């Protein structure tokens, strides 16, 4: 790098463009604020200007009437911009047209903060150029910011600026603003930026595109005009870029020799992109050596274009940031591994919304229950954005907590409804909650204002499962009902959110009919069915959140279940141990035989001594080995801590120590005490 004093001299030769004059006006048209730049333009000190009528600065009565109307618009929260003829009492004391831009101020006393730039000289030859600039600004207002895409906004600015304002232009934004995570890169005052868009007109277009490729990340040292413009927040203008600085930029920044030749003797302008008090990046514009240099009017025009583009870019950045936050929060709260429930085949899909207004609180879950049963949940928080996603996470956690209590579906929704009201009275949600027992293939359903489930029967026909609709969660006084159903092997239950079946083009009834028609006759695997369903019903990208959960019923095989009924006799303990030995040997699980025999002995002994009626023993093989012992008594066994002299009370303590989990739940005619044991891998035997 060259010595810094040479660099400073080079930067000093640049022109830092002056800021526009600003003044404040109250609702009566009196001047309430006056900048030094306004004093230079109008030849009035602040003491003379304050509290005077704004109309005194104007030449034409029509302009005075326009100002009164504009103040009313600004006071109502709208922005006003236009061209007015004002009396300039400065050095040349001429009547000059000014471009005015007024917006509501945070100051309660001030209705409008007016920014005035010289736009068109009323005298003679400047009129045509001024009209062209105004036309360019009008075009920029309609073209820049048509979408909330940062790259598209940058490209729209380039399309407006090239070739009318500059022969070449580029839009570069700070790299850290485009990253999902904050970078810890040391910059030492340098500008680390990414080129989002570039445009070139005239000769050497291919060379320019090669020298300055789009999406390239560049590090511009602090001495460069690029970093200077961002650090000072002021435009940097070189009437002609000399060969020395052009070569320095080429060698130290780009590393491309052709850059020096391209930049040499160009009229060179760097304008910072500023929005909401922050510098987002900069716009660089250049004119060929054979074209007129950038003047003050060009700088003002470029700054106006950059200001409009900066607001649009910042809006897009904030939009993308909020959308990423909502999606990250939402995806982190959704289940990542649903496992394989006993007797069910599961497939699922979740598609986030295509824009932030659709990112909401759709969720699904598959929750293990005691006895290898399972709960299937699909819900939808009404509303969008981060708040809806956060509420979804709270509801999903609450559902899992309530499911662990092994309550009937209607009771789960009732308690969830109460909790939703406590969370936020303004948030409501719909939910579908279903439980499945793989032994009897029995389902229990409850619905809280949610889309009803669809059943695909083994013969390929479909039906909407008619359930009491219930009110959405959070409304209060909701009455929910549990309905039970037994599905045959091969039947498929389809749960979804309204994003799949409802859109702008069709209502929910039409969507449900279309979903039934799509599923009808489907004989492929569940994964393929999920893809086919979404592609058929929501093929485009303009969509709400979509959650889809499919569950296909399978009959348990002999190597998954073994049952027996025993009398309330002490001999039943021996018979239960024999069942465990025979079952585990047949299933190839001899490694847990000793533990299983001991646990079934304790469970059956408790049932014989403290229960009533016949003793039901059920052995299940899932991800764990499960032992269930049921009797007709509703009195639950109590976990005690006996003293050293006690002769009883150690059975449940033993079960607690040896089992992976254990618990008690209500059965069809009494209670069931269960425990499960981890299945050892073959190499651990």
XYZ file of C-alpha atoms in Angstrom:
685
model
C 0.000 0.000 0.000
C 1.172 3.558 -0.673
C 2.082 5.882 2.212
C -1.081 7.251 3.877
C -0.319 10.895 3.115
C -0.577 10.151 -0.594
C -3.868 8.406 0.001
C -5.154 11.312 2.057
C -4.208 13.753 -0.696
C -6.073 11.629 -3.180
C -9.174 11.470 -1.015
C -8.904 15.187 -0.327
C -9.157 15.812 -4.045
C -12.583 14.241 -3.947
C -15.663 16.352 -3.425
C -17.857 15.558 -0.440
C -21.282 16.627 -1.710
C -23.253 19.047 0.496
C -26.403 17.943 2.260
C -29.736 19.408 1.091
C -31.310 22.310 2.961
C -33.832 21.240 5.599
C -36.449 23.225 7.464
C -39.441 22.430 9.654
C -42.963 23.772 9.206
C -45.893 23.595 11.633
C -49.536 23.059 10.744
C -50.068 26.809 10.285
C -47.226 27.078 7.802
C -44.773 28.793 10.165
C -41.091 27.834 10.002
C -40.046 25.975 13.164
C -36.613 24.638 12.179
C -33.883 26.070 9.949
C -30.612 24.405 8.936
C -27.400 26.186 8.030
C -27.717 24.840 4.485
C -31.132 26.510 4.245
C -29.554 29.758 5.402
C -26.957 29.532 2.649
C -29.579 28.907 -0.015
C -32.105 31.524 1.037
C -29.750 34.120 2.504
C -31.610 34.164 5.836
C -30.261 33.456 9.287
C -32.162 31.190 11.617
C -33.232 34.113 13.823
C -34.850 35.837 10.841
C -36.420 32.719 9.365
C -37.933 31.122 12.459
C -41.589 31.838 13.093
C -41.953 33.419 9.648
C -44.473 32.139 7.154
C -43.191 29.421 4.863
C -45.151 31.028 2.003
C -42.848 34.063 2.171
C -40.185 31.960 0.481
C -42.413 31.135 -2.463
C -42.846 33.091 -5.670
C -46.237 31.987 -6.999
C -49.585 32.130 -5.194
C -50.517 28.734 -6.655
C -47.527 27.246 -4.852
C -48.771 28.739 -1.586
C -52.115 26.974 -2.025
C -50.326 23.713 -2.833
C -48.293 24.026 0.342
C -51.434 24.392 2.486
C -52.882 21.242 0.943
C -49.578 19.428 1.348
C -49.328 20.319 5.045
C -52.712 18.709 5.582
C -51.542 15.541 3.822
C -48.320 15.391 5.801
C -50.206 15.985 9.034
C -52.360 12.970 8.164
C -49.268 10.803 7.963
C -48.706 10.855 4.205
C -45.558 11.907 2.392
C -45.570 14.777 -0.082
C -43.056 15.630 -2.771
C -43.089 18.115 -5.605
C -41.431 21.102 -7.291
C -42.021 24.678 -6.069
C -40.710 28.032 -7.252
C -38.908 29.663 -4.348
C -37.124 32.983 -3.992
C -33.409 32.392 -3.512
C -31.828 35.364 -1.747
C -28.355 33.874 -1.810
C -25.400 34.814 -3.948
C -27.285 35.172 -7.238
C -30.653 36.350 -5.801
C -32.682 34.524 -8.496
C -35.997 32.749 -8.497
C -35.156 29.052 -8.669
C -37.247 25.893 -8.786
C -36.612 23.579 -5.850
C -37.503 19.941 -5.343
C -39.346 19.588 -2.000
C -39.761 16.386 -0.038
C -41.875 16.579 3.134
C -42.741 13.932 5.715
C -44.197 13.914 9.211
C -41.721 14.651 11.998
C -41.446 13.075 15.422
C -41.587 16.622 16.829
C -45.174 17.203 17.972
C -44.866 20.893 17.037
C -43.611 20.198 13.542
C -45.896 18.870 10.842
C -43.325 18.559 8.075
C -39.576 18.443 7.710
C -38.905 19.811 4.236
C -35.779 18.881 2.271
C -35.049 21.289 -0.587
C -32.643 20.584 -3.469
C -32.107 22.787 -6.509
C -33.826 20.892 -9.302
C -34.425 23.125 -12.307
C -33.251 26.603 -13.203
C -36.173 28.632 -14.479
C -33.880 30.531 -16.790
C -33.180 29.191 -20.246
C -31.203 26.071 -20.926
C -31.529 24.216 -17.610
C -35.212 23.456 -18.066
C -34.817 20.425 -20.334
C -32.243 18.796 -18.079
C -34.422 19.468 -15.039
C -37.450 17.905 -16.667
C -35.390 14.824 -17.505
C -34.281 14.534 -13.887
C -37.836 14.828 -12.648
C -38.944 12.208 -15.153
C -36.166 9.953 -13.903
C -37.305 10.435 -10.300
C -40.897 9.670 -11.233
C -39.786 6.504 -12.956
C -37.691 5.550 -9.939
C -40.711 5.954 -7.650
C -42.711 3.457 -9.675
C -39.949 0.968 -10.508
C -37.693 0.731 -7.451
C -39.004 -1.486 -4.670
C -41.619 -3.444 -6.572
C -40.802 -6.545 -4.489
C -39.328 -7.387 -1.096
C -36.309 -8.991 -2.731
C -33.003 -7.228 -2.071
C -31.367 -8.346 -5.307
C -34.386 -7.337 -7.372
C -34.491 -3.899 -5.729
C -30.798 -3.376 -6.470
C -31.321 -4.415 -10.102
C -34.237 -1.972 -10.423
C -32.009 0.888 -9.263
C -29.423 -0.055 -11.875
C -32.072 -0.165 -14.602
C -33.145 3.378 -13.739
C -29.623 4.819 -13.471
C -28.015 3.235 -16.554
C -27.544 4.716 -19.105
C -29.317 8.026 -18.380
C -27.419 8.983 -15.245
C -24.273 6.863 -15.614
C -22.618 4.540 -18.095
C -21.847 1.960 -15.426
C -23.260 1.420 -11.962
C -23.141 -1.097 -9.153
C -25.033 -1.641 -5.916
C -23.026 -3.116 -3.048
C -24.459 -3.992 0.375
C -22.634 -4.856 3.588
C -22.070 -8.589 3.708
C -23.059 -8.848 7.367
C -26.550 -7.591 6.565
C -27.083 -10.496 4.187
C -25.786 -13.223 6.485
C -28.007 -15.294 8.748
C -25.478 -14.974 11.546
C -23.355 -12.020 12.558
C -19.844 -12.369 11.166
C -16.865 -11.975 13.474
C -14.554 -10.990 10.617
C -12.082 -8.248 11.537
C -12.432 -5.359 9.093
C -10.110 -2.668 10.534
C -12.319 0.029 9.032
C -12.638 -1.771 5.692
C -15.963 -2.223 3.930
C -16.854 -5.890 3.410
C -19.599 -5.766 0.809
C -21.380 -7.972 -1.687
C -22.210 -6.711 -5.179
C -25.922 -7.331 -5.652
C -26.370 -5.762 -9.067
C -24.346 -4.095 -11.798
C -25.121 -2.505 -15.122
C -23.121 -1.162 -18.035
C -23.932 0.607 -21.271
C -21.758 1.369 -24.245
C -18.391 -0.083 -25.246
C -16.322 -2.470 -23.120
C -19.477 -3.882 -21.520
C -18.017 -7.395 -21.422
C -14.849 -6.122 -19.767
C -16.855 -4.286 -17.104
C -18.935 -7.356 -16.334
C -15.795 -9.482 -16.048
C -14.081 -6.959 -13.792
C -17.056 -6.475 -11.483
C -19.066 -9.733 -11.290
C -22.393 -9.851 -9.505
C -22.531 -11.585 -6.099
C -18.821 -11.060 -5.526
C -17.730 -10.288 -1.961
C -15.090 -7.544 -1.838
C -13.101 -5.968 0.974
C -12.437 -2.275 0.356
C -9.783 -0.787 2.673
C -10.579 2.320 4.703
C -8.642 4.649 2.369
C -10.759 3.809 -0.675
C -13.590 6.131 -1.758
C -16.023 3.275 -1.140
C -15.129 2.957 2.542
C -14.850 6.751 2.817
C -18.395 7.233 1.586
C -19.706 4.725 4.126
C -17.628 6.112 6.999
C -18.543 9.767 6.378
C -22.104 8.986 5.217
C -21.499 11.507 2.439
C -21.170 11.118 -1.287
C -17.640 11.111 -2.724
C -17.188 12.641 -6.168
C -14.169 12.532 -8.437
C -14.517 14.785 -11.458
C -11.946 12.554 -13.140
C -10.394 9.514 -11.506
C -6.655 9.755 -12.078
C -4.483 6.841 -13.058
C -2.781 6.642 -9.662
C -5.896 5.889 -7.656
C -7.334 3.723 -10.440
C -4.181 1.603 -10.367
C -4.232 1.457 -6.559
C -7.819 0.201 -6.558
C -7.008 -2.363 -9.223
C -3.962 -3.737 -7.400
C -5.002 -3.566 -3.757
C -8.731 -4.192 -4.023
C -9.715 -6.117 -7.108
C -6.474 -7.729 -8.119
C -7.473 -7.298 -11.763
C -5.262 -5.237 -14.046
C -8.122 -4.420 -16.415
C -9.853 -2.431 -13.654
C -7.183 0.268 -13.820
C -7.815 0.847 -17.526
C -11.580 0.834 -17.099
C -11.593 3.363 -14.246
C -8.931 5.719 -15.605
C -10.312 9.206 -16.370
C -13.883 8.209 -15.613
C -16.115 10.605 -13.724
C -16.599 8.639 -10.541
C -19.291 8.944 -7.869
C -19.881 6.858 -4.727
C -23.182 7.422 -2.886
C -23.871 5.742 0.466
C -27.085 3.772 0.942
C -28.604 5.156 4.137
C -31.833 4.083 5.790
C -33.172 4.477 9.312
C -29.907 5.905 10.589
C -27.735 3.072 9.282
C -25.432 2.741 6.289
C -26.335 -0.356 4.323
C -23.752 -0.094 1.555
C -23.206 2.178 -1.406
C -23.966 2.827 -5.042
C -21.021 3.452 -7.347
C -21.574 5.232 -10.654
C -19.137 6.086 -13.418
C -19.205 7.975 -16.701
C -16.867 7.349 -19.594
C -14.059 9.870 -20.230
C -15.842 11.156 -23.355
C -18.970 12.072 -21.379
C -19.605 15.148 -19.228
C -18.464 14.936 -15.625
C -20.927 14.461 -12.793
C -22.164 17.814 -11.517
C -23.957 18.914 -8.376
C -27.339 18.258 -9.977
C -26.255 14.725 -10.877
C -25.057 14.131 -7.333
C -28.366 15.329 -5.892
C -30.247 13.088 -8.293
C -28.046 10.087 -7.463
C -28.554 10.681 -3.752
C -32.309 10.813 -4.240
C -32.252 7.535 -6.158
C -30.001 5.948 -3.542
C -32.249 7.159 -0.703
C -35.319 5.599 -2.271
C -33.504 2.380 -3.039
C -31.982 2.241 0.472
C -35.409 2.333 2.117
C -36.622 -0.461 -0.151
C -33.479 -2.526 0.458
C -33.786 -2.038 4.205
C -37.451 -3.004 4.106
C -36.517 -6.162 2.224
C -33.674 -6.858 4.652
C -35.928 -6.453 7.693
C -38.623 -8.532 6.036
C -36.184 -11.344 5.240
C -34.710 -11.125 8.724
C -38.115 -11.441 10.375
C -39.111 -14.242 8.043
C -35.879 -16.123 8.775
C -36.461 -15.618 12.501
C -40.003 -16.922 12.275
C -38.999 -19.894 10.139
C -36.033 -20.728 12.368
C -38.203 -20.539 15.461
C -40.931 -22.556 13.821
C -38.643 -25.268 12.465
C -36.790 -25.556 15.769
C -40.079 -26.239 17.536
C -41.286 -28.875 15.090
C -40.388 -32.538 15.744
C -37.269 -33.810 14.016
C -37.585 -37.552 14.685
C -41.051 -39.016 15.081
C -39.844 -42.588 15.395
C -41.909 -45.592 14.290
C -44.966 -46.186 16.493
C -46.032 -49.771 17.015
C -48.648 -50.803 14.467
C -48.444 -47.590 12.435
C -46.565 -46.331 9.404
C -46.036 -42.566 9.589
C -45.222 -39.967 6.911
C -45.344 -36.202 7.227
C -44.597 -32.958 5.417
C -44.230 -29.385 6.556
C -43.929 -26.527 4.060
C -43.415 -22.978 5.364
C -45.376 -20.132 3.890
C -44.128 -18.481 0.720
C -43.965 -15.085 2.436
C -43.850 -13.605 5.917
C -47.582 -12.902 6.004
C -48.173 -16.646 5.803
C -45.500 -17.869 8.229
C -47.672 -18.906 11.122
C -48.112 -21.513 13.790
C -48.873 -24.751 11.959
C -47.497 -27.784 13.772
C -47.791 -31.550 13.986
C -46.532 -34.130 16.439
C -46.483 -37.837 17.176
C -46.326 -38.429 20.933
C -45.573 -41.840 22.496
C -48.071 -42.921 25.154
C -47.874 -45.773 27.695
C -48.472 -49.247 26.334
C -47.035 -48.478 22.888
C -50.031 -46.294 22.192
C -49.495 -43.020 20.410
C -51.083 -39.567 20.104
C -51.222 -37.771 16.752
C -51.610 -33.984 16.835
C -52.047 -31.348 14.129
C -52.674 -27.705 15.038
C -52.714 -24.227 13.585
C -52.233 -20.967 15.491
C -54.148 -18.168 13.811
C -51.977 -15.202 12.917
C -48.575 -14.907 11.316
C -44.957 -14.131 12.024
C -42.725 -14.719 15.023
C -45.509 -14.279 17.552
C -47.613 -17.052 16.034
C -44.582 -19.347 15.836
C -43.763 -18.694 19.496
C -47.353 -19.439 20.530
C -47.187 -22.643 18.503
C -44.131 -23.733 20.480
C -45.909 -23.133 23.776
C -48.972 -25.076 22.659
C -46.916 -27.979 21.359
C -45.080 -28.216 24.680
C -48.378 -28.059 26.556
C -49.879 -30.828 24.404
C -46.903 -33.075 25.136
C -47.242 -32.369 28.855
C -50.967 -33.123 28.838
C -50.463 -36.239 26.723
C -48.105 -37.601 29.386
C -51.068 -37.553 31.803
C -52.782 -40.064 29.499
C -56.044 -38.108 29.434
C -58.897 -38.660 26.966
C -58.617 -36.447 23.852
C -61.550 -34.207 24.858
C -59.970 -33.583 28.262
C -56.643 -32.717 26.638
C -58.312 -30.097 24.430
C -60.314 -28.707 27.353
C -57.182 -28.091 29.411
C -55.346 -26.771 26.369
C -58.181 -24.311 25.774
C -57.833 -22.963 29.302
C -54.080 -22.642 28.960
C -54.407 -20.816 25.622
C -56.558 -18.157 27.254
C -53.922 -17.681 29.952
C -51.131 -17.350 27.374
C -52.664 -14.560 25.307
C -56.327 -13.636 25.122
C -55.866 -12.436 21.521
C -54.380 -15.699 20.233
C -56.589 -18.560 19.129
C -55.703 -21.869 17.540
C -57.301 -24.942 16.049
C -56.232 -28.457 16.961
C -56.932 -32.080 16.080
C -55.936 -34.633 18.732
C -56.159 -38.407 18.224
C -54.870 -41.422 20.157
C -54.252 -44.925 18.805
C -54.020 -48.303 20.537
C -52.150 -50.732 18.263
C -53.488 -53.844 20.017
C -57.160 -53.249 19.256
C -56.540 -50.793 16.389
C -58.798 -48.370 18.232
C -58.738 -44.614 17.672
C -60.094 -41.820 19.864
C -60.576 -38.347 18.349
C -61.362 -34.841 19.563
C -61.477 -31.691 17.469
C -61.167 -27.985 18.325
C -62.301 -26.078 15.253
C -59.755 -27.837 13.067
C -59.967 -29.340 9.594
C -61.566 -32.804 9.983
C -59.453 -35.886 9.221
C -59.872 -37.977 6.079
C -59.808 -41.769 5.992
C -58.457 -43.654 2.992
C -60.012 -47.101 3.286
C -58.179 -50.253 2.132
C -60.426 -50.502 -0.959
C -59.239 -47.041 -2.153
C -62.361 -45.088 -1.230
C -62.142 -41.958 0.918
C -64.370 -40.336 3.528
C -64.278 -37.220 5.678
C -64.510 -38.307 9.306
C -67.496 -36.463 10.782
C -66.573 -35.278 14.266
C -68.088 -32.622 16.544
C -66.225 -29.494 15.377
C -65.725 -27.796 18.730
C -64.611 -24.177 19.110
C -61.021 -23.079 18.453
C -58.707 -23.004 21.439
C -58.595 -19.682 23.245
C -62.206 -18.660 22.697
C -63.313 -20.207 25.987
C -66.335 -22.235 27.086
C -65.374 -24.802 24.499
C -67.174 -28.130 24.716
C -65.170 -30.965 23.199
C -66.279 -34.535 22.607
C -64.277 -37.728 22.239
C -65.328 -40.081 19.471
C -63.942 -43.617 19.153
C -63.428 -45.616 15.981
C -61.741 -48.852 14.990
C -59.915 -48.836 11.660
C -59.073 -51.980 9.687
C -55.529 -52.896 8.711
C -54.448 -50.989 5.617
C -56.596 -47.922 6.348
C -54.817 -44.553 6.288
C -55.660 -41.568 8.453
C -54.858 -38.166 6.897
C -54.524 -35.072 9.100
C -53.669 -31.629 7.715
C -53.953 -27.880 8.298
C -56.135 -25.546 6.261
C -53.140 -24.306 4.270
C -53.391 -27.489 2.207
C -57.091 -27.298 1.351
C -57.956 -23.596 1.483
C -56.710 -20.806 -0.790
C -57.831 -17.613 -2.517
C -59.207 -19.656 -5.399
C -61.346 -22.124 -3.388
C -63.046 -22.440 -0.039
C -62.342 -25.151 2.492
C -65.231 -27.410 1.379
C -63.968 -27.437 -2.199
C -60.462 -28.102 -0.908
C -61.590 -31.050 1.203
C -63.416 -32.510 -1.794
C -60.263 -32.068 -3.906
C -58.156 -33.767 -1.211
C -60.536 -36.731 -1.071
C -60.422 -37.019 -4.840
C -56.620 -36.868 -4.872
C -56.311 -39.595 -2.244
C -58.943 -41.846 -3.804
C -57.460 -45.047 -5.162
C -53.924 -44.207 -3.998
C -51.940 -47.405 -3.510
C -48.393 -46.057 -3.266
C -46.256 -45.627 -0.170
C -47.048 -42.862 2.277
C -44.000 -40.795 1.333
C -45.059 -40.751 -2.306
C -48.649 -39.998 -1.285
C -47.503 -36.936 0.692
C -45.590 -35.551 -2.281
C -48.410 -36.272 -4.715
C -50.999 -34.671 -2.447
C -49.100 -31.421 -1.965
C -48.180 -31.184 -5.627
C -51.820 -31.676 -6.658
C -53.417 -29.288 -4.177
C -50.811 -26.538 -3.719
C -48.421 -26.665 -6.683
C -47.474 -22.973 -6.701
C -45.352 -20.969 -4.303
C -48.123 -18.621 -3.213
C -49.240 -20.577 -0.171
C -49.938 -20.570 3.528
C -48.119 -22.895 5.932
C -48.876 -26.539 5.222
C -48.701 -29.398 7.736
C -49.608 -32.892 6.553
C -49.530 -36.083 8.639
C -50.454 -39.549 7.349
C -50.740 -42.726 9.438
C -51.397 -46.184 7.957
C -52.683 -48.965 10.218
C -50.909 -52.334 10.346
C -51.868 -55.493 12.230
C -49.458 -56.533 14.953
C -47.489 -59.693 14.127
C -46.843 -62.586 16.553
C -43.321 -61.297 17.191
C -44.727 -57.976 18.457
C -47.370 -59.018 21.014
C -48.095 -61.831 23.458
C -51.011 -61.891 25.924
C -52.519 -64.170 28.559
C -55.210 -64.039 31.251
C -54.347 -65.407 34.699
C -56.462 -66.059 37.804
C -55.886 -64.169 41.066
C -53.801 -67.026 42.414
C -50.185 -67.191 43.634
C -49.504 -69.739 40.902
C -50.086 -67.011 38.342
C -46.679 -65.549 39.121
C -44.988 -68.731 37.908
C -47.124 -68.823 34.747
C -46.299 -65.175 33.991
C -42.572 -65.875 34.314
C -42.935 -68.833 31.953
C -44.705 -66.623 29.391
C -41.883 -64.107 29.547
C -39.208 -66.786 29.121
C -40.923 -68.366 26.135
C -41.718 -65.025 24.482
C -38.261 -63.484 24.863
C -36.555 -66.654 23.661
C -38.772 -66.726 20.576
C -38.116 -63.037 19.896
C -34.359 -63.393 20.311
C -34.253 -61.097 23.350
C -32.649 -63.426 25.869
C -30.298 -60.657 26.972
C -33.052 -59.004 29.029
C -34.661 -62.247 30.251
C -33.546 -62.042 33.900
C -34.683 -58.456 34.308
C -38.002 -59.090 32.562
C -38.754 -62.152 34.720
C -38.092 -60.219 37.911
C -40.278 -57.288 36.860
C -43.235 -59.395 35.717
C -43.036 -61.299 39.010
C -43.386 -58.089 41.012
C -46.199 -56.712 38.854
C -48.268 -59.915 38.925
C -47.674 -60.367 42.657
C -49.064 -56.868 43.329
C -52.077 -57.574 41.118
C -52.800 -60.884 42.880
C -52.403 -59.468 46.394
C -54.027 -56.036 46.007
C -56.175 -56.211 42.854
C -59.477 -57.811 41.878
C -60.633 -60.091 39.122
C -58.502 -61.849 36.521
C -54.994 -60.602 35.824
C -54.267 -59.576 32.217
C -50.610 -59.830 31.142
C -49.538 -58.261 27.855
C -46.022 -58.239 26.390
C -45.222 -55.805 23.565
C -42.136 -55.412 21.441
C -41.594 -51.904 20.104
C -38.478 -49.774 20.438
C -38.478 -51.178 23.979
C -39.860 -54.334 25.605
C -43.077 -53.464 27.442
C -44.785 -55.406 30.222
C -48.385 -54.541 31.112
C -50.333 -56.110 33.977
C -53.984 -55.160 34.446
C -56.725 -56.004 36.941
C -60.233 -54.822 37.773
C -59.306 -52.639 40.737
C -59.097 -48.861 40.297
C -56.918 -48.388 43.393
C -53.387 -47.512 42.215
C -50.348 -49.059 43.901
C -48.401 -46.654 46.094
C -44.658 -46.165 45.882
C -43.318 -46.335 49.436
C -39.919 -46.165 51.087
C -39.971 -48.978 53.691
C -37.670 -48.990 56.683
C -35.058 -51.692 57.204
C -37.370 -53.924 59.257
C -40.368 -53.836 56.899
C -41.192 -57.080 55.103
C -43.213 -55.527 52.254
C -43.299 -52.399 50.139
C -40.174 -52.960 48.084
C -41.802 -54.207 44.860
C -42.408 -50.834 43.194
C -39.003 -49.614 44.363
C -37.467 -52.575 42.545
C -39.507 -51.840 39.419
C -38.441 -48.199 39.547
C -34.766 -49.221 39.762
C -34.741 -51.864 37.010
C -37.211 -50.495 34.450
C -36.439 -47.762 31.993
C -39.866 -46.228 32.716
C -42.962 -47.309 34.589
C -46.433 -45.968 35.252
C -50.123 -46.516 35.890
C -53.029 -45.807 33.552
C -56.726 -46.448 33.394
C -57.765 -49.551 31.505
C -61.124 -50.514 29.992
C -62.278 -52.155 33.246
C -59.729 -51.125 35.864
C -56.093 -50.126 35.931
C -52.926 -51.180 34.126
C -49.455 -51.021 35.662
C -46.736 -51.028 33.044
C -42.984 -50.813 32.671
C -40.547 -50.995 29.787
C -37.020 -52.318 29.389
C -34.412 -51.149 26.924
C -33.737 -53.747 24.225
C -30.048 -54.545 24.097
C -28.383 -54.668 20.668
C -27.136 -58.113 19.584
C -23.468 -57.228 20.115
C -24.232 -56.368 23.751
C -25.522 -59.843 24.579
